[in-house]
Amino acid sequence: MNNNKINQLFANRGEKKLLSLYFCAGCPTLEGTADVILAMQQRGIAMIEVGIPFSDPLADGPVIQSAATQALKNGMSLKKLFSQLMAIREQVHIPLLLMGYLNPILHYGIEEFCRSCAEAGISGAIIPDLPFDDYLHIVKPIADRYDLRIIMLITPETSEERIRFIDEHTDGFIYMVSSASTTGTQQHFNEQKQAYFRRINGMNLRNPRMIGFGISNAQTLQAAQDNAAGAIIGSKFVTLLNENEGDANVALDKLFSALGLPVSSTD
């Protein structure tokens, strides 16, 4: 029996389309991380990505860059984040992933990072700038010991050969980036992106897929959920969280409304 919460989520979802949200730990407030996670869980969010703030987030658009800057100013660090996550470990029943760049993780130590993830109830990590060879030979053997899933990203530019290689050597799910640009909101996915979604669908990959980057309204959510196991939303939620001074319930009300979902929950 696979005990990793990510694997369990996808194994048990049936036909349900999943909604995963990203927010940056320590923004807008240093101590708000736990409240945001617990509010999301209560409101039916299936999986949460907690951002590790970094001073040079290359793949991120202005919204998430700004959130990371604010979080660092507030005093957020990996050590602080792990202590916050440890405090709510027993209350969290959905998969939590940490999303962050390699630099802070290397500073913390890869083995120490994986151990701290296991202790804090983290099921996976997304490290956008982790080279695949380093993942395969250095990070994966350590992560496997701690039952931690390292989730890899693919983009419209990723070759079929590379996608199949990633599918073969990863577990949990594959993060499908909707476009090769940075994170941010889009009004709709054009035909080129839809063709990319269909192409990946046709590959019959072993791992389930989640589509992220650019999802902010009912149209983009529907397109993502039609072509994958679910959608990941970051910038839109981060913006709403900031605008509402860290009140996750108000931010979620507004997000669900923008996505055309019932405001009571995501079911």
Coordinates of C-alpha atoms in Angstrom, one line a residue:
M1 CA 0.0 0.0 0.0
N2 CA 1.4 3.4 -1.0
N3 CA 1.1 5.7 2.0
N4 CA 2.2 8.9 0.2
K5 CA -0.8 11.3 0.3
I6 CA -0.2 12.5 -3.3
N7 CA -0.5 8.9 -4.7
Q8 CA -3.6 8.3 -2.5
L9 CA -5.2 11.5 -3.7
F10 CA -4.9 10.6 -7.4
A11 CA -5.7 6.9 -6.8
N12 CA -9.0 7.8 -5.0
R13 CA -10.2 10.8 -6.9
G14 CA -12.4 8.8 -9.3
E15 CA -13.8 11.2 -11.9
K16 CA -13.4 14.2 -9.7
K17 CA -11.3 17.0 -11.1
L18 CA -8.8 18.4 -8.6
L19 CA -8.0 21.9 -7.6
S20 CA -4.6 22.7 -6.1
L21 CA -3.6 26.1 -4.9
Y22 CA -0.2 27.8 -4.4
F23 CA 0.7 30.5 -2.0
C24 CA 4.0 31.9 -0.7
A25 CA 4.8 31.1 2.9
G26 CA 5.2 34.2 5.0
C27 CA 3.2 36.5 2.8
P28 CA 1.3 38.7 3.5
T29 CA 2.1 37.9 7.1
L30 CA 4.9 35.9 8.7
E31 CA 2.6 33.9 11.0
G32 CA -0.3 33.3 8.6
T33 CA 0.9 30.1 6.9
A34 CA -0.9 27.7 9.1
D35 CA -4.2 29.6 8.9
V36 CA -4.1 29.7 5.1
I37 CA -3.4 25.9 4.9
L38 CA -6.2 25.0 7.3
A39 CA -8.7 27.3 5.6
M40 CA -7.9 25.8 2.2
Q41 CA -8.3 22.3 3.5
Q42 CA -11.6 23.1 5.1
R43 CA -12.9 24.6 1.8
G44 CA -12.2 21.5 -0.2
I45 CA -8.9 22.3 -1.9
A46 CA -7.4 19.0 -2.9
M47 CA -3.7 19.7 -2.6
I48 CA -1.6 22.7 -1.5
E49 CA 1.7 24.0 -2.8
V50 CA 3.5 26.1 -0.2
G51 CA 6.1 28.4 -1.8
I52 CA 9.5 28.8 -0.2
P53 CA 10.4 32.5 -0.7
F54 CA 13.6 33.1 -2.7
S55 CA 15.3 36.4 -3.7
D56 CA 15.7 35.4 -7.4
P57 CA 12.6 33.4 -8.5
L58 CA 13.3 33.0 -12.2
A59 CA 10.2 31.1 -13.3
D60 CA 7.8 33.4 -11.5
G61 CA 5.9 36.4 -12.7
P62 CA 5.7 39.8 -10.8
V63 CA 2.9 38.7 -8.4
I64 CA 4.8 35.7 -7.0
Q65 CA 8.1 37.5 -7.1
S66 CA 6.6 40.4 -5.1
A67 CA 5.1 37.8 -2.6
A68 CA 8.5 36.2 -2.1
T69 CA 10.2 39.6 -1.5
Q70 CA 7.6 40.5 1.1
A71 CA 7.9 37.1 2.8
L72 CA 11.7 37.5 3.1
K73 CA 11.2 41.0 4.5
N74 CA 8.8 39.5 7.0
G75 CA 11.5 37.1 8.1
M76 CA 10.3 33.8 6.5
S77 CA 13.0 31.1 6.2
L78 CA 12.9 27.4 5.5
K79 CA 13.6 26.7 9.2
K80 CA 10.8 28.9 10.3
L81 CA 8.5 27.4 7.7
F82 CA 9.2 23.8 8.9
S83 CA 8.4 24.8 12.5
Q84 CA 5.1 26.3 11.4
L85 CA 4.2 23.1 9.4
M86 CA 5.2 20.9 12.3
A87 CA 2.7 22.8 14.5
I88 CA -0.2 21.8 12.3
R89 CA 1.0 18.4 11.1
E90 CA -1.8 16.5 13.0
Q91 CA -4.5 18.7 11.6
V92 CA -3.6 18.5 7.9
H93 CA -5.0 15.5 6.0
I94 CA -4.5 16.6 2.4
P95 CA -1.1 16.5 0.5
L96 CA 1.2 19.4 1.0
L97 CA 4.0 20.2 -1.3
L98 CA 6.9 22.6 -1.0
M99 CA 7.7 24.6 -4.1
G100 CA 11.0 26.4 -4.2
Y101 CA 14.3 27.0 -5.9
L102 CA 17.3 24.8 -5.5
N103 CA 19.5 27.5 -3.8
P104 CA 17.7 27.7 -0.4
I105 CA 17.3 23.9 -0.4
L106 CA 21.1 23.4 -1.0
H107 CA 21.8 25.9 1.8
Y108 CA 19.5 23.9 4.1
G109 CA 21.0 20.6 2.9
I110 CA 19.2 18.1 0.7
E111 CA 19.2 15.3 3.2
E112 CA 18.1 17.7 6.0
F113 CA 15.4 19.1 3.7
C114 CA 14.0 15.7 2.9
R115 CA 14.1 14.7 6.6
S116 CA 12.4 17.9 7.7
C117 CA 9.7 17.4 5.0
A118 CA 9.0 13.9 6.3
E119 CA 8.8 15.2 9.9
A120 CA 6.5 18.1 9.0
G121 CA 4.1 15.9 6.9
I122 CA 5.1 17.2 3.5
S123 CA 4.3 14.7 0.7
G124 CA 6.3 16.2 -2.2
A125 CA 8.5 19.0 -3.5
I126 CA 8.6 21.0 -6.7
I127 CA 12.0 22.5 -7.5
P128 CA 11.7 24.2 -10.9
D129 CA 15.5 24.7 -11.4
L130 CA 16.6 21.2 -10.4
P131 CA 18.4 19.7 -13.4
F132 CA 16.9 16.3 -14.2
D133 CA 20.3 14.5 -14.0
D134 CA 20.9 15.9 -10.5
Y135 CA 17.3 14.8 -9.6
L136 CA 18.0 11.3 -10.8
H137 CA 21.4 10.7 -9.3
I138 CA 21.5 12.9 -6.2
V139 CA 18.1 14.0 -5.0
K140 CA 15.8 11.1 -5.9
P141 CA 17.6 8.4 -3.9
I142 CA 17.5 10.6 -0.8
A143 CA 13.8 11.7 -1.4
D144 CA 12.8 8.1 -1.9
R145 CA 14.1 7.2 1.6
Y146 CA 11.8 9.8 3.1
D147 CA 8.8 8.9 0.9
L148 CA 9.0 12.3 -0.7
R149 CA 7.8 12.8 -4.3
I150 CA 9.9 15.2 -6.4
I151 CA 7.5 16.6 -9.0
M152 CA 8.9 17.6 -12.4
L153 CA 7.6 20.2 -14.8
I154 CA 7.1 19.9 -18.5
T155 CA 6.3 22.8 -20.9
P156 CA 5.2 23.0 -24.6
E157 CA 8.9 23.0 -25.5
T158 CA 9.7 19.7 -23.7
S159 CA 10.4 16.9 -26.2
E160 CA 8.3 13.8 -26.3
E161 CA 11.4 11.7 -25.5
R162 CA 12.1 13.9 -22.4
I163 CA 8.5 13.7 -21.3
R164 CA 8.5 9.9 -21.5
F165 CA 11.8 9.8 -19.5
I166 CA 10.3 12.1 -16.8
D167 CA 7.2 9.9 -16.7
E168 CA 9.3 6.8 -16.3
H169 CA 11.5 8.2 -13.4
T170 CA 9.0 10.2 -11.4
D171 CA 6.0 9.4 -9.2
G172 CA 3.0 11.3 -7.9
F173 CA 2.1 13.5 -10.8
I174 CA 3.6 15.6 -13.6
Y175 CA 3.2 19.4 -13.5
M176 CA 2.2 20.6 -16.9
V177 CA 3.2 24.2 -17.4
S178 CA 0.6 25.7 -19.7
S179 CA 3.1 27.9 -21.5
A180 CA 6.8 28.5 -21.6
S181 CA 6.5 32.0 -20.0
T182 CA 6.6 32.9 -16.3
T183 CA 3.6 32.4 -14.0
G184 CA 0.7 34.8 -14.2
T185 CA -2.9 35.0 -15.1
Q186 CA -4.4 34.6 -18.6
Q187 CA -7.9 35.1 -20.0
H188 CA -8.0 32.0 -22.1
F189 CA -5.8 29.3 -23.5
N190 CA -5.3 29.7 -27.3
E191 CA -5.4 27.0 -29.9
Q192 CA -1.6 26.4 -29.6
K193 CA -1.9 25.6 -25.9
Q194 CA -5.0 23.5 -26.4
A195 CA -3.1 21.5 -29.0
Y196 CA -0.3 21.0 -26.5
F197 CA -2.8 19.7 -24.0
R198 CA -4.2 17.3 -26.5
R199 CA -0.8 16.1 -27.6
I200 CA 0.2 15.2 -24.0
N201 CA -3.2 13.6 -23.5
G202 CA -2.5 11.4 -26.5
M203 CA 0.8 10.1 -25.0
N204 CA -1.1 8.0 -22.4
L205 CA 1.5 8.7 -19.7
R206 CA 1.7 6.6 -16.5
N207 CA 1.6 9.6 -14.1
P208 CA -1.5 11.8 -13.8
R209 CA -1.0 15.4 -14.8
M210 CA -1.9 18.8 -13.3
I211 CA -2.0 21.9 -15.4
G212 CA -0.7 25.2 -13.9
F213 CA 0.4 28.7 -14.9
G214 CA -2.2 31.2 -16.2
I215 CA -5.4 29.8 -14.7
S216 CA -7.5 32.6 -13.3
N217 CA -11.1 32.2 -14.5
A218 CA -13.8 29.7 -15.4
Q219 CA -12.6 29.4 -19.0
T220 CA -9.0 28.5 -18.2
L221 CA -10.0 26.3 -15.3
Q222 CA -12.3 24.3 -17.6
A223 CA -9.7 23.9 -20.3
A224 CA -7.2 22.7 -17.7
Q225 CA -9.6 20.3 -16.0
D226 CA -10.8 18.9 -19.4
N227 CA -7.2 18.0 -20.3
A228 CA -5.7 16.7 -17.0
A229 CA -6.5 15.4 -13.5
G230 CA -6.9 19.0 -12.4
A231 CA -5.6 22.5 -12.2
I232 CA -3.0 24.4 -10.1
I233 CA -3.6 28.1 -9.4
G234 CA -1.0 30.4 -8.0
S235 CA -0.8 34.1 -9.0
K236 CA -4.6 34.7 -8.9
F237 CA -4.9 33.3 -5.3
V238 CA -1.7 35.1 -4.1
T239 CA -3.2 38.4 -5.4
L240 CA -6.5 37.8 -3.6
L241 CA -4.7 36.8 -0.4
N242 CA -2.7 40.0 -0.5
E243 CA -5.7 42.2 -1.3
N244 CA -7.6 40.7 1.6
E245 CA -4.7 41.1 4.1
G246 CA -4.1 37.3 4.5
D247 CA -7.8 36.4 5.1
A248 CA -7.8 33.1 3.3
N249 CA -11.6 32.6 3.5
V250 CA -12.4 35.9 1.9
A251 CA -9.7 35.2 -0.8
L252 CA -11.2 31.8 -1.4
D253 CA -14.7 33.2 -1.8
K254 CA -13.4 35.6 -4.4
L255 CA -11.4 32.9 -6.2
F256 CA -14.3 30.5 -6.4
S257 CA -16.5 33.3 -7.7
A258 CA -13.9 34.1 -10.4
L259 CA -13.6 30.5 -11.3
G260 CA -17.4 30.0 -11.5
L261 CA -17.3 27.5 -8.6
P262 CA -19.9 27.3 -5.8
V263 CA -18.5 29.6 -3.0
S264 CA -19.3 27.1 -0.3
S265 CA -16.6 24.6 -1.5
T266 CA -14.9 23.3 -4.6
D267 CA -17.1 20.2 -4.8

